[in-house]
Coordinates of C-alpha atoms in Angstrom, one line a residue:
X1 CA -26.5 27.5 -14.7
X2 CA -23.9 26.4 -12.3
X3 CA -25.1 23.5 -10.5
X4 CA -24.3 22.7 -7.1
X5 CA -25.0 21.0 -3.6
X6 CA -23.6 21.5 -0.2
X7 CA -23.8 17.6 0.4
X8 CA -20.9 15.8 -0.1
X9 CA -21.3 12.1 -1.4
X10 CA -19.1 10.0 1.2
X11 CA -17.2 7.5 -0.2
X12 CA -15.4 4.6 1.3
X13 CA -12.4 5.5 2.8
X14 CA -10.0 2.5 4.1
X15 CA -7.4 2.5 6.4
X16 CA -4.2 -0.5 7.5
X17 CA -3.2 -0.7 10.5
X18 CA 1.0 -1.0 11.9
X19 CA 2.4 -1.9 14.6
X20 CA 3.9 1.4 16.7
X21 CA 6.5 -0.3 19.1
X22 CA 7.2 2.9 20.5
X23 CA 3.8 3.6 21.8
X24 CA 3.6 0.0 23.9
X25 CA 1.9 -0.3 27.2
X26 CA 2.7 -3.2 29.7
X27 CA 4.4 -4.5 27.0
X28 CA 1.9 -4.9 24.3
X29 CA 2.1 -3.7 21.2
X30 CA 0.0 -0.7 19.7
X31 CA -1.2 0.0 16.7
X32 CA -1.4 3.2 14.3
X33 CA -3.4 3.6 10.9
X34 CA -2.8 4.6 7.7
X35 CA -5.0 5.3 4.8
X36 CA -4.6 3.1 2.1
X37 CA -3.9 5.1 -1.3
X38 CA -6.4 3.2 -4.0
X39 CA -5.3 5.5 -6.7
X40 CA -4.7 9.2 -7.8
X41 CA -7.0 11.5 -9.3
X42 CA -5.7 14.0 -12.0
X43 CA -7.7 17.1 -12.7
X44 CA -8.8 15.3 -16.1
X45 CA -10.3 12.3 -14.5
X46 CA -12.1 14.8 -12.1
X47 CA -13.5 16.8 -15.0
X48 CA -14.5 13.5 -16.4
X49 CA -16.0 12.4 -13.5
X50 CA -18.3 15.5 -13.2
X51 CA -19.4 15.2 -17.1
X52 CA -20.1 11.8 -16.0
X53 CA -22.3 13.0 -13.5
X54 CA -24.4 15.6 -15.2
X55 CA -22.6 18.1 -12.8
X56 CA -20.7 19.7 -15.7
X57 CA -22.6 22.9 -16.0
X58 CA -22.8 22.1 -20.0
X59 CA -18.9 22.0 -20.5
X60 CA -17.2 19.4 -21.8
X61 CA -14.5 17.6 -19.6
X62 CA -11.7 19.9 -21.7
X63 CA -13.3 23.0 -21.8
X64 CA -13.9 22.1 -17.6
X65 CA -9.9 21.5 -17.2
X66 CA -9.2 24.7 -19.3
X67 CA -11.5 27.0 -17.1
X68 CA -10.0 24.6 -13.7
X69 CA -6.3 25.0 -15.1
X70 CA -6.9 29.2 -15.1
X71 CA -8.4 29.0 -11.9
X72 CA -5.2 27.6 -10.3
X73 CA -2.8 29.7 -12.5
X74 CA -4.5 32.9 -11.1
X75 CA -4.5 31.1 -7.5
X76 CA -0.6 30.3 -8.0
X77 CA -0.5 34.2 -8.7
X78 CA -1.5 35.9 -6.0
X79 CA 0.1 33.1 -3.6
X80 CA 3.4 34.0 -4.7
X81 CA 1.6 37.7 -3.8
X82 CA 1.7 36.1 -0.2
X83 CA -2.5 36.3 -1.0
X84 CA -4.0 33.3 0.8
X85 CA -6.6 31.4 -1.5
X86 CA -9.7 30.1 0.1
X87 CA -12.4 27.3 -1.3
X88 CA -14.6 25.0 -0.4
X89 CA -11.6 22.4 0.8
X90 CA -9.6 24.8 2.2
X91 CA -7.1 27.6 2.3
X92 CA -4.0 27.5 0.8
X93 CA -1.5 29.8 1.9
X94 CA 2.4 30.0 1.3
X95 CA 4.8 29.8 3.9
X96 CA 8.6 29.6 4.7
X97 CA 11.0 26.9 6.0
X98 CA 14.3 27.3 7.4
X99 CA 15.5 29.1 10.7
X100 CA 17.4 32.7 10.8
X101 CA 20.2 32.9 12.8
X102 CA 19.0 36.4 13.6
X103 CA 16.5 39.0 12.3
X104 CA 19.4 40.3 10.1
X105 CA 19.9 37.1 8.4
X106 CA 18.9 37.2 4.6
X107 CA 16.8 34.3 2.9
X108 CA 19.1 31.5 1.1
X109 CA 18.2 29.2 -1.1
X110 CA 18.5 25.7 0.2
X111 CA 19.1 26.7 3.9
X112 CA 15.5 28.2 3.7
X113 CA 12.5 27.4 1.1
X114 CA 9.1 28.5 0.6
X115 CA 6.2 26.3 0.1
X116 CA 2.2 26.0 0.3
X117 CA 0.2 24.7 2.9
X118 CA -3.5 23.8 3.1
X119 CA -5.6 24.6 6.1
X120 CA -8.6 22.4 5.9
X121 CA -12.0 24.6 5.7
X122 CA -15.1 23.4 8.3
X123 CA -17.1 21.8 5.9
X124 CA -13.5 19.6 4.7
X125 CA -13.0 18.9 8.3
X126 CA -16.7 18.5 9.2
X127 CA -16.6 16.1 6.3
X128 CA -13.7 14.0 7.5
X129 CA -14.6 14.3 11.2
X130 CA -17.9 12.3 10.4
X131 CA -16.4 9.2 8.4
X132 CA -16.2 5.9 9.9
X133 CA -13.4 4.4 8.0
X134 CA -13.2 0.5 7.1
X135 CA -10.4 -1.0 7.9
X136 CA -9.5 -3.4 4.8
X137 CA -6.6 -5.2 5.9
X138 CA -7.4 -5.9 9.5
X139 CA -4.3 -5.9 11.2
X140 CA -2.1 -5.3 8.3
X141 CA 0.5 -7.5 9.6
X142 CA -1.2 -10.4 9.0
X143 CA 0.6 -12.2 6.1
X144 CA -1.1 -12.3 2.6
X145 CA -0.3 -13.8 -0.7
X146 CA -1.0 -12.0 -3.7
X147 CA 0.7 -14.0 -6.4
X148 CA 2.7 -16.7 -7.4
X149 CA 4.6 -17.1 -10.4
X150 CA 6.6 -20.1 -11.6
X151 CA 9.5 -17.7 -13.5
X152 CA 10.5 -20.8 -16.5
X153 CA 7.0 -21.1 -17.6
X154 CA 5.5 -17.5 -16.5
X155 CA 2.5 -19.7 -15.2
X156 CA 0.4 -19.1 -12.0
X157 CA -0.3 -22.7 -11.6
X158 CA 2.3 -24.7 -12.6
X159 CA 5.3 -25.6 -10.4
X160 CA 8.5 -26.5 -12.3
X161 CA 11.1 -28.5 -9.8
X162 CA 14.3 -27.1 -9.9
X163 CA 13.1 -24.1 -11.3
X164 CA 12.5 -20.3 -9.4
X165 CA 9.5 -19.6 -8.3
X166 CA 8.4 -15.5 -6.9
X167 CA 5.8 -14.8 -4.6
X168 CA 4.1 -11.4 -4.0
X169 CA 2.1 -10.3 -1.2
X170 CA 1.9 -8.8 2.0
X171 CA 3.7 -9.2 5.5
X172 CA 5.4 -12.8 4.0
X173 CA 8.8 -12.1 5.0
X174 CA 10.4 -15.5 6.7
X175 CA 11.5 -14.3 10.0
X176 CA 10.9 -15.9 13.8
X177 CA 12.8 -18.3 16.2
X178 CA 9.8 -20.6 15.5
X179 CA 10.8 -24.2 13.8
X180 CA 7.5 -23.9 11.8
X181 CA 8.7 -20.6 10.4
X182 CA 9.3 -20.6 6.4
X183 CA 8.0 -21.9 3.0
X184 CA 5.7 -24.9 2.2
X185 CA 4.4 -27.1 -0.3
X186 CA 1.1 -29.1 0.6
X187 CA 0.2 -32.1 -1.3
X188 CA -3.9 -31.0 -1.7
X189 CA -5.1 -34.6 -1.6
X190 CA -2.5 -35.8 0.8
X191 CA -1.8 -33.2 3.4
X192 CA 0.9 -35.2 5.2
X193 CA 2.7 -34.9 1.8
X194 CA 4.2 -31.0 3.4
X195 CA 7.9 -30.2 1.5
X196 CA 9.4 -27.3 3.3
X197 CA 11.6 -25.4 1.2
X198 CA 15.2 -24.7 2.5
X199 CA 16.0 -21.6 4.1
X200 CA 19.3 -22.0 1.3
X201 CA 16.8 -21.8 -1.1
X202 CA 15.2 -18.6 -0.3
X203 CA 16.9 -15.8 -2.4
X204 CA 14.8 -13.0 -1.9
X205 CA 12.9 -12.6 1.8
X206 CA 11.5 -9.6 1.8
X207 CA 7.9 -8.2 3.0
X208 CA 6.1 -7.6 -0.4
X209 CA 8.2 -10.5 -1.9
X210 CA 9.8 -14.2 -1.8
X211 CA 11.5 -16.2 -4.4
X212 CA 12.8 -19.6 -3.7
X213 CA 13.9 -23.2 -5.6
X214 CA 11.3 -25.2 -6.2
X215 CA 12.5 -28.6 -4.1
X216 CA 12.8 -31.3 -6.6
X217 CA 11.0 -33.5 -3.6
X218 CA 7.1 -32.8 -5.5
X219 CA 5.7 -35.2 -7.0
X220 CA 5.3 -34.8 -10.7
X221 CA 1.3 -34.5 -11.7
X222 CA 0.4 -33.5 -8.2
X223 CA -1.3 -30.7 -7.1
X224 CA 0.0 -28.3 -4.0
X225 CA -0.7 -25.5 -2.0
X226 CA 2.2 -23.0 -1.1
X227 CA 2.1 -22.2 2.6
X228 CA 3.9 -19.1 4.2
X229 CA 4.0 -19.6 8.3
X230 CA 6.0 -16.4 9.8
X231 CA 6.6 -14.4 12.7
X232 CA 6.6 -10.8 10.9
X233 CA 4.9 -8.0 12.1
X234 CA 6.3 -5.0 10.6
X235 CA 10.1 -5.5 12.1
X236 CA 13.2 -7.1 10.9
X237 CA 13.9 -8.2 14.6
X238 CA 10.6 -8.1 16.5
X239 CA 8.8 -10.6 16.2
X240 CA 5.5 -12.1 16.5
X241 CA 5.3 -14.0 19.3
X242 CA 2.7 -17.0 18.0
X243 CA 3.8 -17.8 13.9
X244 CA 0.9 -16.4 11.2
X245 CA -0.1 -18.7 8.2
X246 CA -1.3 -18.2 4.8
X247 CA -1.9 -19.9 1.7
X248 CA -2.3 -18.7 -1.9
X249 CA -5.0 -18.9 -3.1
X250 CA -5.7 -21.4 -5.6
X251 CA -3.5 -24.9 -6.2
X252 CA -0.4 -26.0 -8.6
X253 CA 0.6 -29.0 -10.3
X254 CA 4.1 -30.1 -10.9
X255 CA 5.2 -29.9 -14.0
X256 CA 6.8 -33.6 -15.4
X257 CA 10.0 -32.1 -16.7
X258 CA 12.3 -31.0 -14.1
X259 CA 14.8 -27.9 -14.9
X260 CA 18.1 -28.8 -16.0

């Protein structure tokens, strides 16, 4: 017996939000969202997720794909029929890019194409039209650090002078007509111990990513936390107008053997 329910378990769908300088009022800046992509489901993990379930109508998860996987071959079939195909998410249907010159003109390949589009059912769009999404980032320009790596030793918390060092996150590119604007190293039990790194030192400023020298200014057995203080919000050359700090998480000691 086919089981089956016309309630649809909502989930938790998350959303960042960017900066849209072309949409600005009075001068301020809006912002537009996008959903966050956590992951990508095949048709396997699906049929797994419904034997999981108990929803599996006494299949197993192959024998599921095997009866999903003729499903969409005889649904490919009668789209390239030009037969529309209609479920519960929607109708797909095929359709053509490309313009004619005139009603003469004959269908080429790579001037025109054909493809298939999806036009959402009600329930899909009742279903979507009744989520209120979470937004996980905040505003996404924000920076964040993700990770730090000290590249001689491969270590997380170690800091080897002299040595590279990559960091990984999000919105950390060094960029801003801000003096406080770059890289730091804070001494954790002394915090007027700060060593800013030299924007010389800085190979790679990007948004996801920084790597940099390690100055051989820390002190050896110390600890430190690694500051980022930017003005990025999305644009190589607009800027934020107050700087943005973070730290990563966590602290580092200095390793007692410089680099040679």
């Amino acid at each position: 017996m086919v089981k089956n329910t016309d309630e649809v378990k909502v989930g938790r769908l998350s959303i960042a939000l960017y900066p849209t300088y072309l949409a600005s009022k009075g001068g301020k800046v809006t912002y537009h969202a996008k959903v966050v992509n956590r992951d990508k489901a095949t048709m396997g993990d699906i049929c797994n997720d419904l034997v999981a379930s108990g929803g599996n109508c006494g299949l197993t998860a192959d024998e599921l794909k095997a009866v999903w996987q003729n499903i969409n071959q005889a649904r490919m079939k009668r789209l390239t029929e030009g037969i529309s195909s209609e479920d519960d998410i929607g109708t797909l249907y095929p359709s053509v890019k490309g313009a004619f010159a005139d009603d003469q003109t004959p269908f080429i390949k790579g001037t025109h194409s054909v493809t298939v589009r999806l036009r959402p059912s009600a329930q899909a769009a009742e279903t979507m039209a009744g989520l209120t999404p979470v937004i996980t980032q905040g505003n996404t320009c924000h920076p964040v650090i993700d990770s730090v790596q000290d590249m001689r030793t491969q270590a997380g918390t170690v800091l080897t002078p002299g040595g590279l060092l990559a960091v990984r996150g999000k919105n950390i590119r060094l960029v801003g007509d801000d003096e406080s604007v770059g890289l730091y190293f804070v001494n954790a039990l002394e915090q007027t111990d700060v060593v800013k790194v030299s924007p010389e030192d800085v190979s790679t400023n990007g948004a996801n990513a920084l790597c940099c020298i390690i100055p051989a200014a820390l002190k050896r057995d110390c600890l430190y936390r690694l500051k980022v203080v930017t003005q990025f919000r999305g644009s190589k050359t607009v800027f934020r107008k107050e700087p943005q700090t973070a730290y990563a998480a966590g602290e580092f000691s200095v390793s007692a053997v410089p680099t040679e």
